[in-house]
mmCIF file of C-alpha atoms in Angstrom:
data_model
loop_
_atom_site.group_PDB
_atom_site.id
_atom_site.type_symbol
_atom_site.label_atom_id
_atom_site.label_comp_id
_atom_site.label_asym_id
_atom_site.label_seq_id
_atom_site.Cartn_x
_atom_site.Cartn_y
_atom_site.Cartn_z
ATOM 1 C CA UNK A 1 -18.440 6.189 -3.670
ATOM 2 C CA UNK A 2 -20.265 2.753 -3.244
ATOM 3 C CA UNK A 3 -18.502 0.346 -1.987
ATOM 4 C CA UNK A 4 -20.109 -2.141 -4.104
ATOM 5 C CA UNK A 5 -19.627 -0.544 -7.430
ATOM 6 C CA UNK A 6 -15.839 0.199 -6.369
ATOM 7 C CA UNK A 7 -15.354 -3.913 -6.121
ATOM 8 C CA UNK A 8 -17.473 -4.351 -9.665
ATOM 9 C CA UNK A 9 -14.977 -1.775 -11.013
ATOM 10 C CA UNK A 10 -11.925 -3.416 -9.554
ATOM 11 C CA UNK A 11 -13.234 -7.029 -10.580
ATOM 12 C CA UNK A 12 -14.015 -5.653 -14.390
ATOM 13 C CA UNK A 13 -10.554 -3.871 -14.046
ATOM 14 C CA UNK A 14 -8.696 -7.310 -13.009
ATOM 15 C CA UNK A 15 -10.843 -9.382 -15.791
ATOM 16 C CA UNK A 16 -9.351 -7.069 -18.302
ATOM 17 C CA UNK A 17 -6.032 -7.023 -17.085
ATOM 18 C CA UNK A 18 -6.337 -11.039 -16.873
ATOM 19 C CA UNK A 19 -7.580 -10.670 -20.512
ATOM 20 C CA UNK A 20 -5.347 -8.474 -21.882
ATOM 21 C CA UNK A 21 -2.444 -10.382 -20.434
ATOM 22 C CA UNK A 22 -3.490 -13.837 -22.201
ATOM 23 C CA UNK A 23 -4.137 -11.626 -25.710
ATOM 24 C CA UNK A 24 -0.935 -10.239 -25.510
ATOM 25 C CA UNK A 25 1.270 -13.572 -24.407
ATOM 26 C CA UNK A 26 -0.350 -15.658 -27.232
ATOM 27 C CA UNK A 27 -0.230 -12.671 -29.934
ATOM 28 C CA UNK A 28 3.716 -12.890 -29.279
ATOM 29 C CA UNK A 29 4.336 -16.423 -28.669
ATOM 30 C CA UNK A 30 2.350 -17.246 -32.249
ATOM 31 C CA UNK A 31 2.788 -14.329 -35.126
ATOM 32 C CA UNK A 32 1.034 -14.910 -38.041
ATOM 33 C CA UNK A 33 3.083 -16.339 -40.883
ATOM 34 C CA UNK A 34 3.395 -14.811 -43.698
ATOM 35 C CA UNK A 35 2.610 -16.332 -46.956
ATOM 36 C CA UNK A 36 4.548 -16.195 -50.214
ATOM 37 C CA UNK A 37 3.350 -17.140 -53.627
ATOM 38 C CA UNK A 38 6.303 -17.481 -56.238
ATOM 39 C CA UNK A 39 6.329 -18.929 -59.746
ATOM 40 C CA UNK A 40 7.477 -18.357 -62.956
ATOM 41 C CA UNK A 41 5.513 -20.842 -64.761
ATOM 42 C CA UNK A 42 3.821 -22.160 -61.962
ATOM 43 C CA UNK A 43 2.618 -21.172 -58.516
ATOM 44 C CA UNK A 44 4.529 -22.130 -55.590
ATOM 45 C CA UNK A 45 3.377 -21.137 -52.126
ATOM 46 C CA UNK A 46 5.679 -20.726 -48.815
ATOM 47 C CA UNK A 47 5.159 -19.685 -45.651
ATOM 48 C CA UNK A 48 7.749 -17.602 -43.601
ATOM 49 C CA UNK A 49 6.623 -17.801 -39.570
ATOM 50 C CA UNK A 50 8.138 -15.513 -37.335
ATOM 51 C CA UNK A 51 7.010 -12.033 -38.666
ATOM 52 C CA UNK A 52 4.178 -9.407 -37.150
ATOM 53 C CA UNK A 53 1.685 -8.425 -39.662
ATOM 54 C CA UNK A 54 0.105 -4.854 -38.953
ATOM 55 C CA UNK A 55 -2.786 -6.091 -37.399
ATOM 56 C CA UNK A 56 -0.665 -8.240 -34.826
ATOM 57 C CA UNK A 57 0.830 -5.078 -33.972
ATOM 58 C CA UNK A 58 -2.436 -3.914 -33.708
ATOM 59 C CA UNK A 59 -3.552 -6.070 -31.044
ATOM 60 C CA UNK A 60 -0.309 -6.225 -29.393
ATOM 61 C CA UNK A 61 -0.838 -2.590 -28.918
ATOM 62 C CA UNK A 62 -4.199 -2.039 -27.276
ATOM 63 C CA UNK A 63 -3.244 -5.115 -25.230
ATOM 64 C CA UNK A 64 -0.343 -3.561 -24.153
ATOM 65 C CA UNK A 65 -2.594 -0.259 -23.247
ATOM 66 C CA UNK A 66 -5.421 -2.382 -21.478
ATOM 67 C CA UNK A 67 -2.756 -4.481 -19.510
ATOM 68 C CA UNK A 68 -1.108 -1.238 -18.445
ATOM 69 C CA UNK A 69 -4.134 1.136 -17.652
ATOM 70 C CA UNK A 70 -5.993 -1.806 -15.622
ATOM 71 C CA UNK A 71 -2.842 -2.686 -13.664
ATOM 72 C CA UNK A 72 -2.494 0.886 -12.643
ATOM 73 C CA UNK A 73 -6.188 1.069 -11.685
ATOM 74 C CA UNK A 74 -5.755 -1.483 -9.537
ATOM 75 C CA UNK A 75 -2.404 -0.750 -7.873
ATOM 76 C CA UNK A 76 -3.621 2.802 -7.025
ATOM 77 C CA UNK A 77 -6.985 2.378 -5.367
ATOM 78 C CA UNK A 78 -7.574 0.618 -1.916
ATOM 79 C CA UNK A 79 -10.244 -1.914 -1.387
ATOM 80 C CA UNK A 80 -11.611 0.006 1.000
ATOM 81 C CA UNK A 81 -13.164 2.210 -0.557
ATOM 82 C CA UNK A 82 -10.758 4.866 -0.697
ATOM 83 C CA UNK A 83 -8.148 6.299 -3.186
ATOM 84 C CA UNK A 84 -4.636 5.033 -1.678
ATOM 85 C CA UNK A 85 -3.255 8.408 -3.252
ATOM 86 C CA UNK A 86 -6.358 10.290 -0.977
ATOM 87 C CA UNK A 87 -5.017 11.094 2.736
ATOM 88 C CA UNK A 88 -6.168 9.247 5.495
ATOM 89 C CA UNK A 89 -9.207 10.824 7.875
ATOM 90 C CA UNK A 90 -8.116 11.070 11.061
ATOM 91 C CA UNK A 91 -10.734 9.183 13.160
ATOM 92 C CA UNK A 92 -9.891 9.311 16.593
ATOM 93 C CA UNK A 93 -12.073 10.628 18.724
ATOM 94 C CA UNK A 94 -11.579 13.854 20.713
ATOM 95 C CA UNK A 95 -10.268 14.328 24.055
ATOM 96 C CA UNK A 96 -12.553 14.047 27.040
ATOM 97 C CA UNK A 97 -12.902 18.073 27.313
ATOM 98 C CA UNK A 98 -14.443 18.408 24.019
ATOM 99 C CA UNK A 99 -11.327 19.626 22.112
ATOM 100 C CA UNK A 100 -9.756 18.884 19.048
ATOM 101 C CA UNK A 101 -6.419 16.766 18.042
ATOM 102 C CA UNK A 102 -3.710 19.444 18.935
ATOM 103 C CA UNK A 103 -1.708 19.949 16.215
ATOM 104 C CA UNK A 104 2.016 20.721 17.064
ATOM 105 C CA UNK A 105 3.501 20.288 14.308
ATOM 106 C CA UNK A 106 2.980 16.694 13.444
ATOM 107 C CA UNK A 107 0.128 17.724 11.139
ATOM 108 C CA UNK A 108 -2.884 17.289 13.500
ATOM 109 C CA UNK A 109 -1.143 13.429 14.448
ATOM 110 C CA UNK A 110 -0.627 14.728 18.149
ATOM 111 C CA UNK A 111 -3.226 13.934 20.976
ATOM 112 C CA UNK A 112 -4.360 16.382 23.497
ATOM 113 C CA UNK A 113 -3.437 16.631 27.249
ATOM 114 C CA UNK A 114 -6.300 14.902 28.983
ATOM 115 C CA UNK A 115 -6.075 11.878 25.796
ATOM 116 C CA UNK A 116 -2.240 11.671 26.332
ATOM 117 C CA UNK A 117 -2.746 11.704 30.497
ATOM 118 C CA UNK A 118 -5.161 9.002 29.864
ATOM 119 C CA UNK A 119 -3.596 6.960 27.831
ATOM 120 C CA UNK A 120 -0.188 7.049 30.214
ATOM 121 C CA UNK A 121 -1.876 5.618 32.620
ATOM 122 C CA UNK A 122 -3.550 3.059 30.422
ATOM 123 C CA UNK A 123 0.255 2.689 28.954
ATOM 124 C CA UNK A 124 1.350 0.822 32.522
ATOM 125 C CA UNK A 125 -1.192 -1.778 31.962
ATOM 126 C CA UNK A 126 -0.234 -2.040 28.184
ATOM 127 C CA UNK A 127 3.263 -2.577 28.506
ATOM 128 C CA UNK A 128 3.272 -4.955 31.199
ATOM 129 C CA UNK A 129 1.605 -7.203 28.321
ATOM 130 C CA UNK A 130 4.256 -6.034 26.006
ATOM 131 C CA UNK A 131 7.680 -8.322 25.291
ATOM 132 C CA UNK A 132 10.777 -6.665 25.702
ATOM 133 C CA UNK A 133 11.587 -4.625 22.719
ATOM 134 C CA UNK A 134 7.770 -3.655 21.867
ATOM 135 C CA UNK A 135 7.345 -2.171 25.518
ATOM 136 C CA UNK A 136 10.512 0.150 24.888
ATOM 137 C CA UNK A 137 9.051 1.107 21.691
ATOM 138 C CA UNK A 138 5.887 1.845 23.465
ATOM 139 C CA UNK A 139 6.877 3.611 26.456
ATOM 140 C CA UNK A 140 9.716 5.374 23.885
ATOM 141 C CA UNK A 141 6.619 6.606 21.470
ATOM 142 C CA UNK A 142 4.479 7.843 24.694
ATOM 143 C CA UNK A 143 7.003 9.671 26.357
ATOM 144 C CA UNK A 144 6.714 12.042 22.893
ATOM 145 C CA UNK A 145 2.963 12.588 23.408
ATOM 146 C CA UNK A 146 2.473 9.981 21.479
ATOM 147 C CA UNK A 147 3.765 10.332 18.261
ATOM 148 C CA UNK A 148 7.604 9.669 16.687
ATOM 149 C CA UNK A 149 9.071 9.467 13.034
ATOM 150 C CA UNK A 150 10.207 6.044 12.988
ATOM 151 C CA UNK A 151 13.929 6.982 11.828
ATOM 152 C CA UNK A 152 13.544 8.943 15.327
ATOM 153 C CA UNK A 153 13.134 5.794 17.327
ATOM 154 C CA UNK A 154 15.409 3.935 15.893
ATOM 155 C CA UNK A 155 17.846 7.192 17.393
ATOM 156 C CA UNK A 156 16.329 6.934 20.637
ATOM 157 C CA UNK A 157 16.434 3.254 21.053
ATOM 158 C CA UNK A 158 19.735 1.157 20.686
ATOM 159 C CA UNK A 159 17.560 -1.274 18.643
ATOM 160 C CA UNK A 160 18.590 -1.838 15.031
ATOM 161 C CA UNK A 161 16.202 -0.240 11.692
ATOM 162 C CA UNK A 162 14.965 -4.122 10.616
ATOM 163 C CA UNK A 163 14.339 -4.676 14.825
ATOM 164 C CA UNK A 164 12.330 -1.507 15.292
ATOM 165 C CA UNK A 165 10.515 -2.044 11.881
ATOM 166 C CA UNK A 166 9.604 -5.297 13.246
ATOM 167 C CA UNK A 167 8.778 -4.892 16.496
ATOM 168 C CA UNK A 168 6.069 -1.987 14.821
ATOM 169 C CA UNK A 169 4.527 -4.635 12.584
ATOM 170 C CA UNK A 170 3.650 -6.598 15.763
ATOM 171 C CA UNK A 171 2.597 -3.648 17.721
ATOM 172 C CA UNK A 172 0.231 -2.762 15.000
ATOM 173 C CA UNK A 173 -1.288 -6.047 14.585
ATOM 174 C CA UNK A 174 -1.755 -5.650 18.684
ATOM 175 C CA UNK A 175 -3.827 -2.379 17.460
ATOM 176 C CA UNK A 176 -1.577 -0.641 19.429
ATOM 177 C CA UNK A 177 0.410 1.743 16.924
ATOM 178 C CA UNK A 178 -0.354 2.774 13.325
ATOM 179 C CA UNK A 179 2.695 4.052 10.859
ATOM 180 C CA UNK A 180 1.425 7.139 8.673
ATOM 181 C CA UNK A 181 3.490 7.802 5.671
ATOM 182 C CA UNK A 182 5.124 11.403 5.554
ATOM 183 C CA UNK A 183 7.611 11.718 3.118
ATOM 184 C CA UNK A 184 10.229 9.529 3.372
ATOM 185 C CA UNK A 185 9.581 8.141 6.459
ATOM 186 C CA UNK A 186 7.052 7.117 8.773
ATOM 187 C CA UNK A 187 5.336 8.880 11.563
ATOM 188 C CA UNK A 188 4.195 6.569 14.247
ATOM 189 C CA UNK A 189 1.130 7.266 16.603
ATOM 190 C CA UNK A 190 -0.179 5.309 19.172
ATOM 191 C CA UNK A 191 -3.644 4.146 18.934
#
């Protein structure tokens, strides 16, 4: 899909949920009041405010609708292009002989022997960079080829679920780690 026409969709699909939203907050703040003509020899008119007509329901209905199907457009797809339901393409290169990831188990997440020799010795010069907690994380993460559930470090560490959870968000804004959703948890790979 073009990127281009995914924003135009997403920008039409925020304009109507922007819309809808202001339709539907001043068609229930202000009903329409309801007139009442009464008279036995003459005509007296009264208004009773405070009561939905059926075309206020009307429109508090498809606003409703549009407000709900444009939210959920834009909660479930990514700006970058992609469908944040779709999974992720695994773009890492292969290893240096030519091979594929190796799977193992972790779902093709797992780099291959030369790649994981590599980037152990690449790992020294990494973590002397590192602070304290994000170099045990590191090393912790590359002494399992590479890639750890994240309720799996948190066993293997004596660092608390909020510390390791941190210490990952930094590590990933170093470009050093990404977190993969599986399931309940998180896998983590090194990058």
């Amino acid at each position: 899909m073009d990127l281009q026409a995914l924003h135009g969709k997403q920008l039409l699909a925020a304009v109507v949920f922007v819309a809808a939203t202001v339709v539907l907050a001043v068609q229930l703040i202000t009903p329409t009041p309801v007139v009442v003509s009464v008279g036995e020899g003459g005509t007296e008119v009264a208004e009773l405010g405070g009561y939905f007509q059926y075309r206020d329901v009307a429109v508090i209905t498809v606003s409703a609708v549009l407000l709900g199907s444009s939210g959920t457009y834009l909660v479930t797809t990514d700006w970058s292009g992609r469908d944040a339901k779709s999974p992720a393409i695994d773009r890492r290169p292969p290893d240096s002989a030519g091979g594929a990831v190796r799977t193992d188990g972790n779902d093709g997440l797992a780099p291959s022997g030369d790649l994981l020799d590599a980037r152990r010795e690449e790992s020294e010069e990494t973590a002397e960079r590192l602070a304290k907690n994000e170099r045990e994380i590191y090393e912790t993460i590359l002494d399992e080829d590479g890639v750890m559930a994240q309720s799996d470090i948190v066993d293997a560490t004596d660092l608390s679920k909020a510390t390791v959870s941190r210490t990952l968000d930094s590590l990933e804004t170093k470009n050093l780690v990404e977190r993969r959703r599986r399931g309940m948890g998180n896998m983590v790979l090194l990058l």
